[in-house]
Short mmCIF file of C-alpha atoms and ligand atoms in Angstrom, two decimals:
data_model
loop_
_atom_site.label_atom_id
_atom_site.label_comp_id
_atom_site.label_asym_id
_atom_site.label_seq_id
_atom_site.Cartn_x
_atom_site.Cartn_y
_atom_site.Cartn_z
CA MET N 1 0.02 0.11 0.23
CA ALA N 2 1.31 3.69 -0.78
CA ASP N 3 1.39 6.05 2.35
CA ALA N 4 -0.52 8.90 2.26
CA ALA N 5 2.40 11.16 0.82
CA VAL N 6 2.90 9.30 -1.84
CA LEU N 7 -0.79 8.88 -2.91
CA GLU N 8 -0.83 13.09 -2.35
CA GLN N 9 1.98 12.95 -4.76
CA LEU N 10 0.04 10.76 -7.16
CA ALA N 11 -2.94 12.88 -7.16
CA SER N 12 -0.87 15.88 -7.98
CA GLN N 13 0.07 14.09 -11.35
CA LEU N 14 -3.26 13.29 -12.28
CA GLU N 15 -4.96 15.53 -15.08
CA CYS N 16 -8.31 13.38 -15.15
CA GLU N 17 -10.91 13.73 -12.78
CA HIS N 18 -10.35 11.76 -9.29
CA SER N 19 -10.66 12.10 -5.67
CA LEU N 20 -9.03 10.28 -2.43
CA LYS N 21 -11.35 7.55 -1.52
CA ASP N 22 -11.54 4.95 1.45
CA LEU N 23 -11.64 1.70 -0.40
CA HIS N 24 -11.90 -1.69 1.01
CA GLY N 25 -10.80 0.00 4.15
CA SER N 26 -7.59 1.78 3.12
CA PRO N 27 -7.15 5.19 1.19
CA ARG N 28 -6.79 4.79 -2.29
CA ILE N 29 -6.97 7.60 -5.48
CA VAL N 30 -9.99 6.86 -7.98
CA ALA N 31 -9.71 7.99 -11.45
CA ALA N 32 -12.27 8.28 -14.10
CA PRO N 33 -10.06 8.67 -17.29
CA ARG N 34 -11.84 10.28 -20.42
CA SER N 35 -9.61 8.80 -23.12
CA VAL N 36 -7.13 6.15 -23.52
CA SER N 37 -4.51 9.06 -23.00
CA ASP N 38 -5.95 9.73 -19.96
CA VAL N 39 -5.21 6.02 -19.03
CA ALA N 40 -1.91 5.73 -20.43
CA SER N 41 -0.72 8.84 -18.03
CA CYS N 42 -2.79 7.52 -15.00
CA VAL N 43 -0.76 4.09 -15.28
CA ARG N 44 3.00 6.04 -16.02
CA ALA N 45 2.21 8.47 -12.97
CA ALA N 46 1.42 5.00 -10.93
CA GLY N 47 4.46 3.47 -12.27
CA SER N 48 6.87 6.66 -11.78
CA LEU N 49 5.91 6.16 -7.96
CA GLY N 50 5.70 2.82 -7.79
CA CYS N 51 1.97 2.30 -6.74
CA SER N 52 -0.01 -0.41 -7.66
CA VAL N 53 -3.37 0.22 -10.20
CA SER N 54 -6.13 -1.80 -10.30
CA VAL N 55 -9.56 -1.67 -12.50
CA VAL N 56 -13.06 -1.77 -12.02
CA GLY N 57 -15.10 -3.11 -14.77
CA GLY N 58 -18.27 -4.55 -13.90
CA ASN N 59 -17.20 -4.45 -10.26
CA HIS N 60 -18.26 -8.31 -9.39
CA SER N 61 -14.57 -9.91 -8.45
CA GLY N 62 -14.03 -7.38 -5.65
CA TYR N 63 -10.51 -7.26 -6.58
CA GLY N 64 -10.78 -3.71 -9.11
CA GLY N 65 -11.11 -1.63 -5.91
CA LEU N 66 -8.14 -2.89 -4.57
CA GLY N 67 -5.22 -0.63 -6.47
CA ASP N 68 -3.37 2.54 -5.11
CA LEU N 69 -4.86 4.12 -8.24
CA VAL N 70 -7.86 2.61 -8.99
CA LEU N 71 -9.39 3.31 -12.69
CA GLU N 72 -12.95 3.16 -12.85
CA MET N 73 -14.22 2.54 -16.60
CA GLU N 74 -17.76 2.78 -16.20
CA HIS N 75 -17.72 6.78 -16.57
CA HIS N 76 -16.23 7.04 -20.19
CA PHE N 77 -15.69 3.78 -21.76
CA ASN N 78 -19.26 3.17 -22.58
CA ALA N 79 -19.10 2.99 -26.58
CA ILE N 80 -20.67 -0.12 -28.69
CA VAL N 81 -20.62 -0.20 -31.95
CA ALA N 82 -22.17 -3.53 -33.85
CA ASP N 83 -21.18 -4.22 -37.29
CA SER N 84 -23.77 -6.91 -39.15
CA ALA N 85 -21.71 -6.40 -42.16
CA ALA N 86 -18.30 -7.38 -40.55
CA GLY N 87 -19.90 -9.59 -37.65
CA ARG N 88 -18.21 -7.55 -35.39
CA VAL N 89 -18.51 -5.63 -31.87
CA ARG N 90 -16.60 -2.91 -30.85
CA THR N 91 -16.79 -2.35 -26.95
CA GLU N 92 -15.02 -0.38 -24.68
CA ALA N 93 -13.94 -1.72 -20.96
CA GLY N 94 -16.66 0.18 -18.73
CA VAL N 95 -19.53 -1.52 -20.92
CA LYS N 96 -21.79 -4.39 -18.80
CA LEU N 97 -23.00 -7.47 -20.45
CA LYS N 98 -26.50 -6.52 -20.60
CA SER N 99 -25.80 -3.33 -22.81
CA LEU N 100 -22.99 -5.25 -24.92
CA ALA N 101 -25.84 -8.27 -25.67
CA ALA N 102 -28.17 -5.83 -26.45
CA LYS N 103 -26.20 -3.58 -28.82
CA ALA N 104 -25.48 -6.70 -30.68
CA ALA N 105 -28.86 -8.17 -30.83
CA GLU N 106 -30.15 -4.76 -32.39
CA ALA N 107 -27.62 -5.49 -35.47
CA GLU N 108 -28.95 -9.27 -35.18
CA LEU N 109 -25.97 -10.30 -33.21
CA ALA N 110 -24.72 -12.74 -30.62
CA VAL N 111 -21.76 -12.75 -28.39
CA PRO N 112 -20.69 -15.48 -26.33
CA LEU N 113 -20.73 -13.78 -22.75
CA GLY N 114 -21.74 -14.82 -19.28
CA THR N 115 -25.47 -14.87 -18.05
CA ALA N 116 -25.44 -12.28 -15.38
CA PRO N 117 -26.76 -8.82 -16.86
CA THR N 118 -24.04 -6.23 -14.31
CA VAL N 119 -20.99 -8.17 -15.18
CA GLY N 120 -18.25 -6.34 -16.98
CA VAL N 121 -15.35 -7.19 -19.37
CA GLY N 122 -13.23 -8.91 -16.24
CA LEU N 123 -15.54 -11.68 -17.48
CA ILE N 124 -14.14 -11.53 -21.20
CA LEU N 125 -10.31 -11.35 -20.49
CA GLN N 126 -10.69 -14.44 -18.12
CA GLY N 127 -12.81 -16.69 -19.63
CA GLY N 128 -17.04 -15.98 -19.97
CA VAL N 129 -19.08 -19.34 -19.42
CA GLY N 130 -22.74 -18.58 -20.69
CA HIS N 131 -25.88 -20.25 -22.49
CA SER N 132 -23.82 -19.89 -25.83
CA THR N 133 -20.46 -21.16 -25.00
CA ARG N 134 -21.08 -24.83 -26.22
CA ARG N 135 -22.13 -23.14 -29.93
CA LEU N 136 -20.04 -20.34 -29.77
CA GLY N 137 -17.00 -20.98 -27.40
CA LEU N 138 -16.00 -18.93 -24.31
CA ALA N 139 -16.20 -14.99 -24.47
CA LEU N 140 -12.28 -15.04 -24.48
CA ASP N 141 -12.23 -17.16 -27.66
CA ALA N 142 -14.43 -14.22 -29.56
CA ILE N 143 -11.82 -11.60 -28.95
CA HIS N 144 -10.84 -11.00 -32.37
CA SER N 145 -8.17 -7.76 -31.05
CA LEU N 146 -7.89 -5.54 -28.28
CA GLN N 147 -6.53 -1.89 -27.23
CA LEU N 148 -3.88 -2.19 -24.09
CA VAL N 149 -2.45 0.16 -21.96
CA THR N 150 1.02 -1.79 -20.50
CA ALA N 151 2.31 -1.08 -17.15
CA ALA N 152 5.18 1.41 -19.05
CA GLY N 153 1.74 3.32 -19.98
CA ASP N 154 2.45 2.44 -23.87
CA VAL N 155 -0.56 1.77 -25.61
CA LEU N 156 -0.63 -1.35 -28.10
CA SER N 157 -3.02 -2.78 -30.46
CA LEU N 158 -3.29 -6.49 -30.20
CA GLY N 159 -4.96 -9.32 -32.64
CA CYS N 160 -5.21 -12.88 -32.89
CA ASP N 161 -3.71 -12.09 -36.18
CA SER N 162 -0.62 -10.33 -35.06
CA SER N 163 2.34 -10.58 -36.83
CA ASP N 164 4.67 -9.49 -34.40
CA GLU N 165 5.53 -12.52 -32.05
CA GLU N 166 6.04 -10.65 -28.82
CA HIS N 167 2.88 -8.94 -29.28
CA LYS N 168 1.24 -12.34 -30.48
CA ASP N 169 2.69 -13.62 -26.95
CA LEU N 170 1.02 -10.63 -25.15
CA PHE N 171 -2.66 -11.18 -26.61
CA TRP N 172 -1.96 -14.91 -25.55
CA ALA N 173 -1.74 -13.73 -22.35
CA LEU N 174 -4.46 -11.59 -22.02
CA CYS N 175 -7.34 -14.21 -23.10
CA GLY N 176 -7.32 -16.00 -19.87
CA CYS N 177 -5.06 -13.99 -17.54
CA GLY N 178 -5.77 -10.26 -18.64
CA PRO N 179 -5.92 -8.36 -15.29
CA ASN N 180 -2.65 -8.90 -15.12
CA PHE N 181 -1.06 -7.22 -18.18
CA GLY N 182 -2.17 -4.19 -18.12
CA VAL N 183 -5.51 -2.21 -18.70
CA VAL N 184 -7.42 -3.14 -21.68
CA THR N 185 -9.53 -0.08 -22.71
CA SER N 186 -11.49 -1.40 -25.96
CA PHE N 187 -12.14 -4.87 -27.61
CA GLU N 188 -13.25 -6.05 -30.65
CA LEU N 189 -15.02 -9.19 -30.50
CA ASN N 190 -16.28 -11.52 -33.38
CA ALA N 191 -20.48 -11.98 -33.38
CA SER N 192 -22.47 -14.93 -34.71
CA LYS N 193 -26.02 -14.46 -36.12
CA LEU N 194 -28.51 -13.97 -33.18
CA GLN N 195 -30.66 -16.90 -32.50
CA SER N 196 -33.57 -17.30 -30.19
CA CYS N 197 -33.91 -19.62 -27.28
CA ARG N 198 -36.06 -22.02 -26.19
CA GLN N 199 -35.72 -22.45 -22.18
CA THR N 200 -36.86 -25.12 -20.19
CA ARG N 201 -36.94 -24.90 -16.49
CA GLN N 202 -37.77 -28.49 -14.44
CA VAL N 203 -36.99 -28.35 -10.83
CA PHE N 204 -37.06 -31.47 -8.71
CA HIS N 205 -37.58 -32.22 -5.19
CA VAL N 206 -36.14 -34.96 -2.75
CA PRO N 207 -37.52 -34.80 0.59
CA SER N 208 -34.80 -34.79 3.20
CA ASP N 209 -35.25 -38.07 4.92
CA ARG N 210 -34.23 -39.43 1.34
CA THR N 211 -31.73 -37.03 0.43
CA ALA N 212 -28.48 -38.81 -0.36
CA CYS N 213 -29.68 -41.49 -1.91
CA GLU N 214 -31.86 -39.97 -4.47
CA VAL N 215 -30.47 -36.84 -5.13
CA ALA N 216 -27.03 -37.85 -6.27
CA PRO N 217 -28.69 -40.43 -8.86
CA ALA N 218 -30.41 -37.11 -10.16
CA VAL N 219 -27.42 -35.19 -10.22
CA ARG N 220 -25.80 -38.02 -12.35
CA ALA N 221 -28.37 -38.61 -14.57
CA TYR N 222 -28.23 -34.66 -15.11
CA MET N 223 -24.44 -35.42 -15.89
CA LEU N 224 -24.93 -37.84 -18.33
CA ARG N 225 -27.86 -36.13 -20.36
CA SER N 226 -25.97 -33.07 -20.62
CA GLN N 227 -22.62 -33.98 -21.85
CA SER N 228 -24.86 -36.16 -24.86
CA LEU N 229 -26.55 -32.97 -25.69
CA PRO N 230 -25.95 -31.18 -29.54
CA ARG N 231 -24.06 -28.16 -29.20
CA ASP N 232 -27.15 -26.03 -29.70
CA CYS N 233 -28.24 -26.90 -26.36
CA CYS N 234 -26.90 -26.31 -23.20
CA SER N 235 -28.10 -27.45 -19.92
CA ASP N 236 -27.22 -26.26 -16.76
CA CYS N 237 -28.11 -27.47 -13.31
CA CYS N 238 -28.45 -26.23 -9.81
CA LEU N 239 -28.27 -28.13 -6.78
CA TYR N 240 -29.86 -26.47 -3.55
CA MET N 241 -31.86 -26.70 -0.30
CA ALA N 242 -35.60 -26.01 -0.78
CA ASP N 243 -36.64 -22.98 1.16
CA ASP N 244 -39.82 -23.63 1.96
CA PRO N 245 -39.54 -25.09 6.05
CA ALA N 246 -42.76 -27.15 5.44
CA GLU N 247 -41.19 -28.84 2.55
CA PRO N 248 -37.55 -29.47 3.50
CA GLY N 249 -35.29 -31.42 1.16
CA MET N 250 -33.14 -30.77 -1.65
CA ARG N 251 -33.61 -29.32 -5.14
CA VAL N 252 -32.24 -30.17 -8.40
CA GLY N 253 -33.21 -27.73 -10.68
CA ILE N 254 -32.31 -28.35 -14.67
CA TYR N 255 -32.83 -25.62 -16.92
CA ASP N 256 -32.22 -26.24 -20.91
CA PHE N 257 -31.45 -23.18 -22.92
CA ASN N 258 -31.91 -24.75 -26.77
CA PHE N 259 -31.48 -22.60 -29.70
CA GLY N 260 -33.16 -24.81 -32.21
CA CYS N 261 -32.03 -28.74 -31.84
CA ASP N 262 -34.14 -31.98 -31.18
CA VAL N 263 -32.86 -33.08 -27.23
CA PRO N 264 -33.62 -36.15 -25.19
CA PRO N 265 -36.03 -35.56 -22.15
CA VAL N 266 -34.65 -34.87 -18.66
CA ASP N 267 -34.00 -37.41 -16.65
CA ALA N 268 -34.20 -36.87 -13.05
CA ALA N 269 -34.00 -40.71 -11.65
CA GLY N 270 -37.23 -40.77 -10.17
CA ALA N 271 -37.20 -37.37 -8.21
CA LYS N 272 -40.38 -35.66 -8.00
CA LEU N 273 -41.33 -32.79 -10.53
CA VAL N 274 -42.39 -29.79 -8.73
CA VAL N 275 -41.46 -27.06 -11.15
CA GLU N 276 -41.69 -26.96 -14.95
CA GLN N 277 -41.78 -24.04 -17.43
CA VAL N 278 -41.03 -23.54 -21.26
CA ASP N 279 -40.45 -20.15 -22.94
CA HIS N 280 -39.98 -19.78 -25.91
CA GLY N 281 -38.27 -17.21 -28.28
CA LEU N 282 -35.73 -15.52 -25.96
CA GLY N 283 -33.65 -12.97 -26.73
CA PRO N 284 -30.61 -12.38 -25.09
CA ILE N 285 -31.60 -10.08 -22.63
CA GLN N 286 -34.35 -12.11 -21.49
CA LEU N 287 -32.38 -14.88 -20.78
CA MET N 288 -30.16 -12.68 -18.73
CA GLU N 289 -33.16 -11.22 -16.68
CA THR N 290 -34.80 -14.81 -16.16
CA GLU N 291 -31.40 -16.74 -14.86
CA PRO N 292 -33.57 -19.88 -13.96
CA TYR N 293 -32.13 -20.42 -10.39
CA LEU N 294 -32.25 -16.79 -9.47
CA CYS N 295 -36.00 -17.03 -10.07
CA GLU N 296 -36.30 -19.66 -7.86
CA GLN N 297 -35.34 -18.13 -5.02
CA PRO N 298 -37.03 -15.45 -2.45
CA PHE N 299 -35.78 -11.44 -3.39
CA GLY N 300 -32.45 -11.06 -1.92
CA VAL N 301 -31.35 -14.41 -1.15
CA ALA N 302 -28.93 -15.61 -4.48
CA HIS N 303 -26.70 -13.18 -6.11
CA ARG N 304 -29.22 -10.31 -7.21
CA GLY N 305 -29.06 -9.80 -3.58
CA PHE N 306 -26.42 -7.53 -3.82
CA GLY N 307 -28.32 -4.81 -3.04
CA SER N 308 -29.18 -6.84 0.16
CA SER N 309 -27.86 -7.29 3.40
CA ARG N 310 -26.76 -11.03 2.29
CA ARG N 311 -22.87 -12.05 1.54
CA PHE N 312 -21.58 -14.46 -1.03
CA PHE N 313 -18.51 -15.82 -1.12
CA THR N 314 -17.87 -17.95 -4.64
CA ARG N 315 -15.37 -20.30 -6.51
CA ALA N 316 -15.53 -22.38 -9.60
CA LEU N 317 -13.84 -25.39 -10.77
CA PHE N 318 -13.59 -27.17 -14.15
CA PHE N 319 -14.61 -30.68 -14.43
CA ALA N 320 -14.45 -33.29 -17.46
CA ARG N 321 -17.46 -35.50 -18.56
CA ASP N 322 -16.21 -38.34 -16.25
CA ALA N 323 -15.80 -36.68 -12.91
CA GLU N 324 -17.82 -38.57 -10.05
CA ILE N 325 -18.97 -35.86 -7.91
CA GLY N 326 -22.75 -36.12 -7.88
CA GLU N 327 -22.42 -37.86 -4.03
CA MET N 328 -19.67 -35.41 -2.60
CA LEU N 329 -21.95 -32.53 -3.97
CA VAL N 330 -24.93 -34.12 -2.39
CA GLU N 331 -23.19 -34.71 0.96
CA SER N 332 -21.38 -31.22 1.04
CA LEU N 333 -24.76 -29.42 0.60
CA SER N 334 -26.34 -31.00 3.73
CA LYS N 335 -23.79 -29.93 5.70
CA ALA N 336 -23.69 -26.28 4.41
CA PRO N 337 -23.69 -23.81 7.00
CA SER N 338 -26.69 -22.16 5.32
CA ARG N 339 -29.42 -23.47 3.29
CA HIS N 340 -28.96 -21.12 0.66
CA CYS N 341 -25.73 -22.21 -0.38
CA TYR N 342 -25.89 -23.96 -3.78
CA PHE N 343 -24.00 -25.33 -6.52
CA HIS N 344 -24.29 -24.57 -10.24
CA PHE N 345 -23.15 -26.34 -13.43
CA GLN N 346 -22.67 -24.15 -16.12
CA HIS N 347 -22.60 -26.03 -19.10
CA MET N 348 -19.47 -25.89 -21.22
CA GLY N 349 -17.94 -28.56 -24.01
CA GLY N 350 -18.95 -28.03 -27.59
CA ALA N 351 -17.15 -25.46 -29.05
CA VAL N 352 -14.65 -24.83 -26.03
CA ALA N 353 -12.73 -27.82 -27.09
CA ASP N 354 -12.11 -26.15 -30.61
CA GLY N 355 -10.25 -23.20 -29.21
CA SER N 356 -6.55 -24.32 -28.72
CA THR N 357 -4.18 -23.49 -25.67
CA GLY N 358 -2.18 -22.17 -28.14
CA SER N 359 -4.59 -19.21 -28.89
CA SER N 360 -5.09 -18.36 -24.93
CA ALA N 361 -3.88 -18.64 -22.03
CA PHE N 362 -7.09 -20.58 -21.01
CA LEU N 363 -6.13 -24.16 -20.01
CA ALA N 364 -9.42 -26.29 -19.28
CA ARG N 365 -10.59 -26.71 -23.04
CA ASP N 366 -11.98 -30.50 -22.09
CA ALA N 367 -14.25 -28.99 -19.28
CA GLU N 368 -17.95 -30.20 -19.78
CA TRP N 369 -18.92 -27.75 -16.65
CA SER N 370 -17.72 -25.01 -14.85
CA LEU N 371 -19.04 -25.97 -11.22
CA VAL N 372 -19.86 -22.30 -9.29
CA ILE N 373 -19.92 -22.99 -5.46
CA THR N 374 -21.52 -20.44 -3.56
CA GLY N 375 -21.46 -19.70 -0.02
CA SER N 376 -24.52 -17.03 0.84
CA TRP N 377 -25.49 -16.20 4.31
CA ALA N 378 -27.29 -13.61 6.38
CA GLU N 379 -25.52 -11.72 9.03
CA ASP N 380 -26.92 -13.62 11.88
CA GLU N 381 -26.15 -17.09 10.06
CA GLY N 382 -22.45 -18.34 10.18
CA ASP N 383 -19.77 -17.24 7.28
CA CYS N 384 -19.88 -19.68 4.48
CA THR N 385 -16.57 -18.97 3.35
CA PRO N 386 -14.80 -22.17 5.08
CA TRP N 387 -17.69 -24.26 3.95
CA VAL N 388 -17.12 -23.13 0.21
CA ARG N 389 -13.03 -23.47 0.77
CA ASP N 390 -13.68 -27.10 2.42
CA VAL N 391 -15.66 -28.05 -0.52
CA VAL N 392 -13.00 -26.67 -3.43
CA LYS N 393 -10.22 -28.58 -1.27
CA LEU N 394 -12.64 -32.10 -1.50
CA LEU N 395 -13.42 -31.66 -4.95
CA LEU N 396 -9.78 -30.04 -6.36
CA PRO N 397 -8.62 -33.97 -7.29
CA LEU N 398 -11.26 -34.59 -8.97
CA ALA N 399 -11.05 -31.31 -11.22
CA LEU N 400 -9.34 -30.23 -14.25
CA GLY N 401 -8.64 -26.94 -12.61
CA CYS N 402 -10.07 -23.71 -11.22
CA TYR N 403 -11.59 -20.78 -12.64
CA ALA N 404 -9.54 -17.50 -12.74
CA THR N 405 -11.94 -15.40 -12.19
CA ASP N 406 -12.33 -15.08 -8.81
CA LEU N 407 -9.05 -15.74 -7.64
CA GLY N 408 -7.13 -13.41 -5.94
CA ALA N 409 -3.99 -13.26 -3.27
CA GLN N 410 -5.67 -15.44 -1.02
CA ASP N 411 -5.73 -18.08 -3.23
CA VAL N 412 -2.30 -18.94 -4.23
CA GLU N 413 -3.09 -22.64 -3.55
CA MET N 414 -6.04 -22.75 -6.17
CA ALA N 415 -4.18 -20.56 -8.66
CA GLY N 416 -1.78 -22.94 -8.96
CA GLN N 417 -4.43 -24.98 -10.18
CA THR N 418 -5.50 -22.71 -13.02
CA PHE N 419 -3.04 -22.51 -15.81
CA GLY N 420 -1.18 -25.84 -15.06
CA ARG N 421 1.70 -25.91 -18.16
CA ASN N 422 0.90 -22.38 -19.49
CA ALA N 423 1.73 -20.70 -15.79
CA GLU N 424 5.52 -20.81 -16.67
CA ARG N 425 5.02 -18.71 -19.91
CA LEU N 426 2.72 -16.45 -18.36
CA LEU N 427 5.20 -15.93 -15.66
CA ALA N 428 8.25 -15.24 -18.26
CA LEU N 429 5.44 -12.61 -19.98
CA LYS N 430 4.55 -11.14 -16.74
CA GLN N 431 8.31 -10.45 -15.82
CA LYS N 432 8.72 -8.86 -19.12
CA TRP N 433 5.93 -6.50 -19.36
CA ASP N 434 4.71 -5.96 -16.11
CA PRO N 435 8.02 -6.42 -13.99
CA ASN N 436 7.18 -4.33 -10.63
CA ASN N 437 3.72 -6.54 -10.91
CA MET N 438 2.03 -3.27 -11.08
CA PHE N 439 -1.20 -5.26 -11.59
CA ARG N 440 -1.40 -7.73 -8.74
CA HIS N 441 -4.98 -7.27 -7.20
CA GLY N 442 -6.34 -10.10 -8.83
CA PHE N 443 -5.35 -13.33 -10.01
CA PRO N 444 -2.35 -13.82 -8.14
CA LEU N 445 0.14 -14.77 -11.19
CA SER N 446 3.31 -13.40 -9.27
CA GLN N 447 2.83 -15.56 -5.88
CA LEU N 448 3.02 -18.51 -8.21
CA GLY N 449 6.25 -17.92 -9.12
CA LYS N 450 7.30 -17.40 -5.67
CA ALA N 451 5.70 -20.78 -4.62
CA ALA N 452 7.96 -22.41 -7.41
C1 FAD Q 1 -23.37 -12.08 -9.74
C2 FAD Q 1 -22.10 -12.96 -10.74
C3 FAD Q 1 -22.50 -13.56 -11.79
C4 FAD Q 1 -21.47 -14.15 -12.65
N1 FAD Q 1 -21.71 -14.90 -13.59
C5 FAD Q 1 -20.37 -15.37 -14.60
C6 FAD Q 1 -21.22 -16.04 -15.76
O1 FAD Q 1 -21.87 -16.44 -16.04
N2 FAD Q 1 -19.74 -16.79 -16.12
C7 FAD Q 1 -18.64 -16.39 -15.96
O2 FAD Q 1 -17.93 -16.68 -16.77
N3 FAD Q 1 -18.56 -15.68 -14.66
C8 FAD Q 1 -19.21 -15.25 -14.23
N4 FAD Q 1 -19.23 -14.54 -12.85
C9 FAD Q 1 -17.69 -14.54 -12.65
C10 FAD Q 1 -17.10 -13.17 -13.39
O3 FAD Q 1 -16.85 -13.64 -14.72
C11 FAD Q 1 -15.95 -12.94 -12.45
O4 FAD Q 1 -16.03 -12.25 -11.27
C12 FAD Q 1 -15.34 -11.10 -13.28
O5 FAD Q 1 -14.05 -10.84 -13.17
C13 FAD Q 1 -16.31 -9.77 -13.19
O6 FAD Q 1 -15.44 -9.03 -14.12
P1 FAD Q 1 -16.38 -7.60 -13.64
O7 FAD Q 1 -15.77 -6.53 -14.63
O8 FAD Q 1 -17.61 -7.60 -13.25
O9 FAD Q 1 -15.35 -7.29 -12.41
P2 FAD Q 1 -14.54 -6.21 -11.87
O10 FAD Q 1 -14.27 -6.99 -10.73
O11 FAD Q 1 -14.40 -4.90 -12.24
O12 FAD Q 1 -13.20 -6.87 -12.48
C14 FAD Q 1 -12.37 -8.23 -12.58
C15 FAD Q 1 -10.87 -8.33 -12.78
O13 FAD Q 1 -10.61 -7.81 -13.80
C16 FAD Q 1 -9.89 -6.88 -13.91
N5 FAD Q 1 -10.35 -5.90 -15.06
C17 FAD Q 1 -11.63 -5.50 -15.34
N6 FAD Q 1 -11.37 -4.05 -15.93
C18 FAD Q 1 -10.15 -4.67 -17.02
C19 FAD Q 1 -9.80 -3.93 -17.68
N7 FAD Q 1 -10.41 -3.11 -18.94
N8 FAD Q 1 -8.71 -4.39 -18.06
C20 FAD Q 1 -7.63 -4.84 -17.23
N9 FAD Q 1 -8.33 -5.40 -16.38
C21 FAD Q 1 -9.45 -5.53 -16.07
C22 FAD Q 1 -9.93 -6.38 -12.34
O14 FAD Q 1 -8.97 -4.89 -12.17
C23 FAD Q 1 -10.39 -7.21 -11.53
O15 FAD Q 1 -9.40 -7.73 -11.31
C24 FAD Q 1 -20.02 -14.01 -12.42
C25 FAD Q 1 -19.94 -13.55 -10.89
C26 FAD Q 1 -20.80 -12.87 -10.48
C27 FAD Q 1 -20.44 -12.13 -9.33
#
């Protein structure tokens, strides 16, 4: 952390709008750059004083606000241009997924993104799993080019077809481990033709006296069916406790997002169907607004509870098709300290495997699911963070690896399981492009070097 005198000096060097704020328990300079050259001069000023820099995109990770200098992109980096003839969408770095999807849809285009409307471009730089992932790949697979301000304050245009080997390498690193390498000010994303979606929501209930023996087969049946589906259908699953004290037990929600193919019926191994809803003709915005699991929870319980007093802690692991985790999940959930902890299988597979690890630093190309493990608790309940960490420890030996997006300085062990054989190349690139570790507040790349 920079001391008060250094922060004062830093503030005196900034030309764009900025203020001294207490964020996450410490004073920081929070700036709202108006232009790419503002970003570059902010980064140069921070570098000259040995200050760290972090960037706030959609502010969903909590790491964007940890730098001595915090760059808030949402104020002035909001332009989006969708070009249907070129099949591309250009977006600036302060944009949220909902606006991006909406602008693309106006031009009859679709970009693979995540499922939550308020998430920002931190998702694109580190992965990006959503309902179109099986058809179109990860969000980072759609990056055609981007503009970067490096730790030295240089502005670079980088793309998948860069002829300069140094730039090609840096582009590779940005696609998966982006926040460690600078400030991305804009992206050009490859887009596909927009297709509407049929969403089928089926929820199965298993009473608490029969939980372990009946829920695990239902989870296994979900895993078998989902991996057999064509690319045009993605099937997610949430495993959670019923919220109704009159009818305690576990619920298995199975949610198909079908973009136009024939699929087999859902198999829940005999569990009782309690909710069934089919919606036709949904566009990307409606899909973001009707995320099925969230719709099943009382207001404020799931992540839309950002406005509520609940707290959340999330980590995600990638699993291959043959992962045998059904029973472990059921047992772990039955021991969760809050009945609002849950597991979410985000369906991957399909086009994810088409992207090579040569084109991006993202490693888990064989993943069939990203399993999101969420602890959610109210002030008067116990902290669920240790539960999430215990579940991660239990499942990690069976996983392909960890998802980078949620990881920070306290996650060095998980971080060591994220980039696998790519970690060494990333570390060498970090040394080259950010030798003073100016961008150090998200994924703890440089700590992997120390651990090794
Ligand atoms: C409610 C919720 C729903 C989610 N849903 C999904 C989902 O469906 N699919 C999925 O794959 N993930 C999902 N995630 C995880 C999400 O991808 C990560 O939390 C991601 O880091 C959020 O990006 P952000 O821009 O919103 O957050 P921020 O906290 O603003 O940024 C995340 C990281 O990226 C860095 N960063 C942001 N912008 C830039 C930039 N322009 N240049 C360089 N670095 C930058 C930040 O410094 C920070 O380290 C979800 C998370 C939440 C909380």
